[in-house]
mmCIF file with all atom_site columns, C-alpha atoms in Angstrom:
data_model
loop_
_atom_site.group_PDB
_atom_site.id
_atom_site.type_symbol
_atom_site.label_atom_id
_atom_site.label_alt_id
_atom_site.label_comp_id
_atom_site.label_asym_id
_atom_site.label_entity_id
_atom_site.label_seq_id
_atom_site.pdbx_PDB_ins_code
_atom_site.Cartn_x
_atom_site.Cartn_y
_atom_site.Cartn_z
_atom_site.occupancy
_atom_site.B_iso_or_equiv
_atom_site.pdbx_formal_charge
_atom_site.auth_seq_id
_atom_site.auth_comp_id
_atom_site.auth_asym_id
_atom_site.auth_atom_id
_atom_site.pdbx_PDB_model_num
ATOM 1   C CA . MET A 1 1   ? 148.427 111.722 129.758 1.00 0.00 ? 1   MET A CA 1
ATOM 2   C CA . ALA A 1 2   ? 151.711 110.865 128.040 1.00 0.00 ? 2   ALA A CA 1
ATOM 3   C CA . GLU A 1 3   ? 154.977 111.136 129.897 1.00 0.00 ? 3   GLU A CA 1
ATOM 4   C CA . PRO A 1 4   ? 158.111 112.727 128.291 1.00 0.00 ? 4   PRO A CA 1
ATOM 5   C CA . LEU A 1 5   ? 160.573 110.191 126.947 1.00 0.00 ? 5   LEU A CA 1
ATOM 6   C CA . ILE A 1 6   ? 164.051 110.274 125.515 1.00 0.00 ? 6   ILE A CA 1
ATOM 7   C CA . ARG A 1 7   ? 165.335 107.247 123.563 1.00 0.00 ? 7   ARG A CA 1
ATOM 8   C CA . THR A 1 8   ? 168.993 107.160 122.637 1.00 0.00 ? 8   THR A CA 1
ATOM 9   C CA . SER A 1 9   ? 170.102 105.847 119.253 1.00 0.00 ? 9   SER A CA 1
ATOM 10  C CA . ASP A 1 10  ? 171.623 102.779 120.778 1.00 0.00 ? 10  ASP A CA 1
ATOM 11  C CA . GLU A 1 11  ? 168.140 101.770 122.082 1.00 0.00 ? 11  GLU A CA 1
ATOM 12  C CA . ILE A 1 12  ? 166.728 101.537 118.577 1.00 0.00 ? 12  ILE A CA 1
ATOM 13  C CA . GLU A 1 13  ? 166.632 97.996  117.090 1.00 0.00 ? 13  GLU A CA 1
ATOM 14  C CA . TYR A 1 14  ? 166.410 97.648  113.328 1.00 0.00 ? 14  TYR A CA 1
ATOM 15  C CA . GLU A 1 15  ? 164.796 94.677  111.668 1.00 0.00 ? 15  GLU A CA 1
ATOM 16  C CA . ALA A 1 16  ? 164.297 93.599  108.097 1.00 0.00 ? 16  ALA A CA 1
ATOM 17  C CA . VAL A 1 17  ? 160.966 94.384  106.534 1.00 0.00 ? 17  VAL A CA 1
ATOM 18  C CA . ASP A 1 18  ? 159.434 91.099  105.261 1.00 0.00 ? 18  ASP A CA 1
ATOM 19  C CA . ALA A 1 19  ? 157.848 92.642  102.197 1.00 0.00 ? 19  ALA A CA 1
ATOM 20  C CA . ALA A 1 20  ? 161.154 93.780  100.674 1.00 0.00 ? 20  ALA A CA 1
ATOM 21  C CA . ASP A 1 21  ? 164.791 92.702  100.556 1.00 0.00 ? 21  ASP A CA 1
ATOM 22  C CA . GLY A 1 22  ? 167.159 95.490  101.525 1.00 0.00 ? 22  GLY A CA 1
ATOM 23  C CA . LEU A 1 23  ? 164.710 97.521  103.660 1.00 0.00 ? 23  LEU A CA 1
ATOM 24  C CA . GLU A 1 24  ? 165.167 97.873  107.429 1.00 0.00 ? 24  GLU A CA 1
ATOM 25  C CA . LYS A 1 25  ? 162.915 99.554  109.980 1.00 0.00 ? 25  LYS A CA 1
ATOM 26  C CA . GLY A 1 26  ? 163.684 100.971 113.411 1.00 0.00 ? 26  GLY A CA 1
ATOM 27  C CA . VAL A 1 27  ? 160.764 102.157 115.551 1.00 0.00 ? 27  VAL A CA 1
ATOM 28  C CA . LEU A 1 28  ? 161.896 105.396 117.218 1.00 0.00 ? 28  LEU A CA 1
ATOM 29  C CA . ILE A 1 29  ? 158.722 106.267 119.162 1.00 0.00 ? 29  ILE A CA 1
ATOM 30  C CA . ALA A 1 30  ? 155.335 104.527 119.150 1.00 0.00 ? 30  ALA A CA 1
ATOM 31  C CA . ASP A 1 31  ? 152.402 103.567 121.342 1.00 0.00 ? 31  ASP A CA 1
ATOM 32  C CA . ASP A 1 32  ? 154.611 100.988 123.080 1.00 0.00 ? 32  ASP A CA 1
ATOM 33  C CA . HIS A 1 33  ? 156.688 103.926 124.364 1.00 0.00 ? 33  HIS A CA 1
ATOM 34  C CA . GLY A 1 34  ? 153.698 105.947 125.550 1.00 0.00 ? 34  GLY A CA 1
ATOM 35  C CA . ALA A 1 35  ? 153.055 108.010 122.394 1.00 0.00 ? 35  ALA A CA 1
ATOM 36  C CA . PRO A 1 36  ? 149.255 108.483 122.342 1.00 0.00 ? 36  PRO A CA 1
ATOM 37  C CA . ASN A 1 37  ? 148.707 109.256 118.638 1.00 0.00 ? 37  ASN A CA 1
ATOM 38  C CA . PHE A 1 38  ? 151.607 108.734 116.290 1.00 0.00 ? 38  PHE A CA 1
ATOM 39  C CA . ALA A 1 39  ? 154.577 106.502 115.630 1.00 0.00 ? 39  ALA A CA 1
ATOM 40  C CA . ILE A 1 40  ? 157.859 107.672 114.099 1.00 0.00 ? 40  ILE A CA 1
ATOM 41  C CA . ARG A 1 41  ? 160.017 105.077 112.377 1.00 0.00 ? 41  ARG A CA 1
ATOM 42  C CA . ARG A 1 42  ? 163.394 105.283 110.573 1.00 0.00 ? 42  ARG A CA 1
ATOM 43  C CA . PHE A 1 43  ? 163.850 103.202 107.434 1.00 0.00 ? 43  PHE A CA 1
ATOM 44  C CA . VAL A 1 44  ? 167.047 102.382 105.580 1.00 0.00 ? 44  VAL A CA 1
ATOM 45  C CA . LEU A 1 45  ? 166.718 101.427 101.873 1.00 0.00 ? 45  LEU A CA 1
ATOM 46  C CA . GLU A 1 46  ? 169.934 99.745  100.866 1.00 0.00 ? 46  GLU A CA 1
ATOM 47  C CA . ALA A 1 47  ? 171.735 100.597 97.609  1.00 0.00 ? 47  ALA A CA 1
ATOM 48  C CA . GLY A 1 48  ? 170.207 98.473  94.827  1.00 0.00 ? 48  GLY A CA 1
ATOM 49  C CA . ALA A 1 49  ? 167.132 97.590  96.890  1.00 0.00 ? 49  ALA A CA 1
ATOM 50  C CA . GLU A 1 50  ? 163.481 97.719  95.704  1.00 0.00 ? 50  GLU A CA 1
ATOM 51  C CA . VAL A 1 51  ? 160.194 97.693  97.606  1.00 0.00 ? 51  VAL A CA 1
ATOM 52  C CA . PRO A 1 52  ? 157.368 96.322  95.512  1.00 0.00 ? 52  PRO A CA 1
ATOM 53  C CA . GLU A 1 53  ? 154.081 98.058  94.858  1.00 0.00 ? 53  GLU A CA 1
ATOM 54  C CA . HIS A 1 54  ? 151.951 98.021  98.003  1.00 0.00 ? 54  HIS A CA 1
ATOM 55  C CA . THR A 1 55  ? 149.338 99.872  99.999  1.00 0.00 ? 55  THR A CA 1
ATOM 56  C CA . ASN A 1 56  ? 149.043 100.603 103.728 1.00 0.00 ? 56  ASN A CA 1
ATOM 57  C CA . GLU A 1 57  ? 145.886 101.048 105.770 1.00 0.00 ? 57  GLU A CA 1
ATOM 58  C CA . VAL A 1 58  ? 147.127 104.379 107.216 1.00 0.00 ? 58  VAL A CA 1
ATOM 59  C CA . GLU A 1 59  ? 148.601 107.583 105.835 1.00 0.00 ? 59  GLU A CA 1
ATOM 60  C CA . HIS A 1 60  ? 152.411 108.078 105.793 1.00 0.00 ? 60  HIS A CA 1
ATOM 61  C CA . GLU A 1 61  ? 154.309 111.302 106.210 1.00 0.00 ? 61  GLU A CA 1
ATOM 62  C CA . GLN A 1 62  ? 157.928 110.867 105.235 1.00 0.00 ? 62  GLN A CA 1
ATOM 63  C CA . TYR A 1 63  ? 161.097 112.955 105.429 1.00 0.00 ? 63  TYR A CA 1
ATOM 64  C CA . VAL A 1 64  ? 164.156 111.928 103.465 1.00 0.00 ? 64  VAL A CA 1
ATOM 65  C CA . LEU A 1 65  ? 167.316 111.913 105.698 1.00 0.00 ? 65  LEU A CA 1
ATOM 66  C CA . GLY A 1 66  ? 169.908 110.799 103.167 1.00 0.00 ? 66  GLY A CA 1
ATOM 67  C CA . GLY A 1 67  ? 170.659 109.208 99.861  1.00 0.00 ? 67  GLY A CA 1
ATOM 68  C CA . GLU A 1 68  ? 168.692 109.573 96.663  1.00 0.00 ? 68  GLU A CA 1
ATOM 69  C CA . TYR A 1 69  ? 166.049 107.089 95.463  1.00 0.00 ? 69  TYR A CA 1
ATOM 70  C CA . THR A 1 70  ? 162.879 106.814 93.412  1.00 0.00 ? 70  THR A CA 1
ATOM 71  C CA . VAL A 1 71  ? 159.416 106.714 94.931  1.00 0.00 ? 71  VAL A CA 1
ATOM 72  C CA . GLY A 1 72  ? 156.443 105.620 92.857  1.00 0.00 ? 72  GLY A CA 1
ATOM 73  C CA . ILE A 1 73  ? 153.068 106.976 93.990  1.00 0.00 ? 73  ILE A CA 1
ATOM 74  C CA . ASP A 1 74  ? 150.094 105.856 91.872  1.00 0.00 ? 74  ASP A CA 1
ATOM 75  C CA . ASP A 1 75  ? 151.259 106.311 88.290  1.00 0.00 ? 75  ASP A CA 1
ATOM 76  C CA . GLU A 1 76  ? 153.930 108.927 88.986  1.00 0.00 ? 76  GLU A CA 1
ATOM 77  C CA . GLU A 1 77  ? 157.666 108.527 89.790  1.00 0.00 ? 77  GLU A CA 1
ATOM 78  C CA . TYR A 1 78  ? 159.556 110.955 91.967  1.00 0.00 ? 78  TYR A CA 1
ATOM 79  C CA . GLU A 1 79  ? 163.315 111.348 92.555  1.00 0.00 ? 79  GLU A CA 1
ATOM 80  C CA . VAL A 1 80  ? 163.803 112.212 96.212  1.00 0.00 ? 80  VAL A CA 1
ATOM 81  C CA . GLU A 1 81  ? 166.815 113.264 98.227  1.00 0.00 ? 81  GLU A CA 1
ATOM 82  C CA . ALA A 1 82  ? 167.746 114.524 101.681 1.00 0.00 ? 82  ALA A CA 1
ATOM 83  C CA . GLY A 1 83  ? 165.399 117.304 102.809 1.00 0.00 ? 83  GLY A CA 1
ATOM 84  C CA . ASP A 1 84  ? 162.387 116.240 100.665 1.00 0.00 ? 84  ASP A CA 1
ATOM 85  C CA . SER A 1 85  ? 159.024 115.423 102.302 1.00 0.00 ? 85  SER A CA 1
ATOM 86  C CA . LEU A 1 86  ? 156.221 113.123 101.112 1.00 0.00 ? 86  LEU A CA 1
ATOM 87  C CA . LEU A 1 87  ? 152.586 112.512 101.951 1.00 0.00 ? 87  LEU A CA 1
ATOM 88  C CA . ILE A 1 88  ? 151.271 109.055 100.969 1.00 0.00 ? 88  ILE A CA 1
ATOM 89  C CA . PRO A 1 89  ? 147.539 108.905 101.738 1.00 0.00 ? 89  PRO A CA 1
ATOM 90  C CA . ALA A 1 90  ? 146.062 105.708 103.167 1.00 0.00 ? 90  ALA A CA 1
ATOM 91  C CA . GLY A 1 91  ? 145.319 103.067 100.545 1.00 0.00 ? 91  GLY A CA 1
ATOM 92  C CA . THR A 1 92  ? 147.544 104.675 97.883  1.00 0.00 ? 92  THR A CA 1
ATOM 93  C CA . VAL A 1 93  ? 149.708 102.323 95.788  1.00 0.00 ? 93  VAL A CA 1
ATOM 94  C CA . HIS A 1 94  ? 153.393 103.179 96.246  1.00 0.00 ? 94  HIS A CA 1
ATOM 95  C CA . TRP A 1 95  ? 156.879 101.628 95.888  1.00 0.00 ? 95  TRP A CA 1
ATOM 96  C CA . TYR A 1 96  ? 160.573 102.464 96.248  1.00 0.00 ? 96  TYR A CA 1
ATOM 97  C CA . ARG A 1 97  ? 163.703 101.812 94.209  1.00 0.00 ? 97  ARG A CA 1
ATOM 98  C CA . ASN A 1 98  ? 167.305 102.776 95.090  1.00 0.00 ? 98  ASN A CA 1
ATOM 99  C CA . GLU A 1 99  ? 169.492 102.566 92.044  1.00 0.00 ? 99  GLU A CA 1
ATOM 100 C CA . GLY A 1 100 ? 172.230 104.606 93.711  1.00 0.00 ? 100 GLY A CA 1
ATOM 101 C CA . ASP A 1 101 ? 175.517 103.568 95.268  1.00 0.00 ? 101 ASP A CA 1
ATOM 102 C CA . GLU A 1 102 ? 174.593 104.693 98.762  1.00 0.00 ? 102 GLU A CA 1
ATOM 103 C CA . ASP A 1 103 ? 171.793 103.757 101.160 1.00 0.00 ? 103 ASP A CA 1
ATOM 104 C CA . GLY A 1 104 ? 168.728 105.908 101.389 1.00 0.00 ? 104 GLY A CA 1
ATOM 105 C CA . ALA A 1 105 ? 167.212 106.716 104.769 1.00 0.00 ? 105 ALA A CA 1
ATOM 106 C CA . PHE A 1 106 ? 163.913 108.344 105.732 1.00 0.00 ? 106 PHE A CA 1
ATOM 107 C CA . LEU A 1 107 ? 161.690 109.069 108.683 1.00 0.00 ? 107 LEU A CA 1
ATOM 108 C CA . CYS A 1 108 ? 158.080 107.898 108.442 1.00 0.00 ? 108 CYS A CA 1
ATOM 109 C CA . ALA A 1 109 ? 155.306 109.126 110.757 1.00 0.00 ? 109 ALA A CA 1
ATOM 110 C CA . VAL A 1 110 ? 152.035 107.169 110.936 1.00 0.00 ? 110 VAL A CA 1
ATOM 111 C CA . PRO A 1 111 ? 149.002 107.090 113.223 1.00 0.00 ? 111 PRO A CA 1
ATOM 112 C CA . ASN A 1 112 ? 149.292 104.428 115.914 1.00 0.00 ? 112 ASN A CA 1
ATOM 113 C CA . GLY A 1 113 ? 147.582 101.160 115.069 1.00 0.00 ? 113 GLY A CA 1
ATOM 114 C CA . ASP A 1 114 ? 147.820 98.574  112.332 1.00 0.00 ? 114 ASP A CA 1
ATOM 115 C CA . ASP A 1 115 ? 150.138 99.520  109.487 1.00 0.00 ? 115 ASP A CA 1
ATOM 116 C CA . GLU A 1 116 ? 149.954 96.262  107.564 1.00 0.00 ? 116 GLU A CA 1
ATOM 117 C CA . ILE A 1 117 ? 151.480 96.232  104.113 1.00 0.00 ? 117 ILE A CA 1
ATOM 118 C CA . GLU A 1 118 ? 149.348 94.737  101.340 1.00 0.00 ? 118 GLU A CA 1
ATOM 119 C CA . LEU A 1 119 ? 151.301 93.845  98.219  1.00 0.00 ? 119 LEU A CA 1
ATOM 120 C CA . VAL A 1 120 ? 149.744 94.745  94.876  1.00 0.00 ? 120 VAL A CA 1
ATOM 121 C CA . GLU A 1 121 ? 149.524 91.778  92.509  1.00 0.00 ? 121 GLU A CA 1
#
């Protein structure tokens, strides 16, 4: 059985995501912290940054915290902003582009386990 846990913002370490310049990830809660099923991460997509087309082995539920940016899912493009939510099913091709002057930020919930990014050629 999981134990309750509070992590303060100063405990969260952000690291660059190898697959894209200008994208940072901070793991808020995950299996390493005792969460039995899901991980919640916070991403920052810098102004001018792009994340190339890729897939992930697990579904993604996302909530936009700030900024405005474009998300491509399969053959569609969506302009998202604070308050918007997304579901990206496992194996779905998707990408991000921030053409704005401010950073974008979003929460991303995924099932615990391998979330390896596979770039689309």
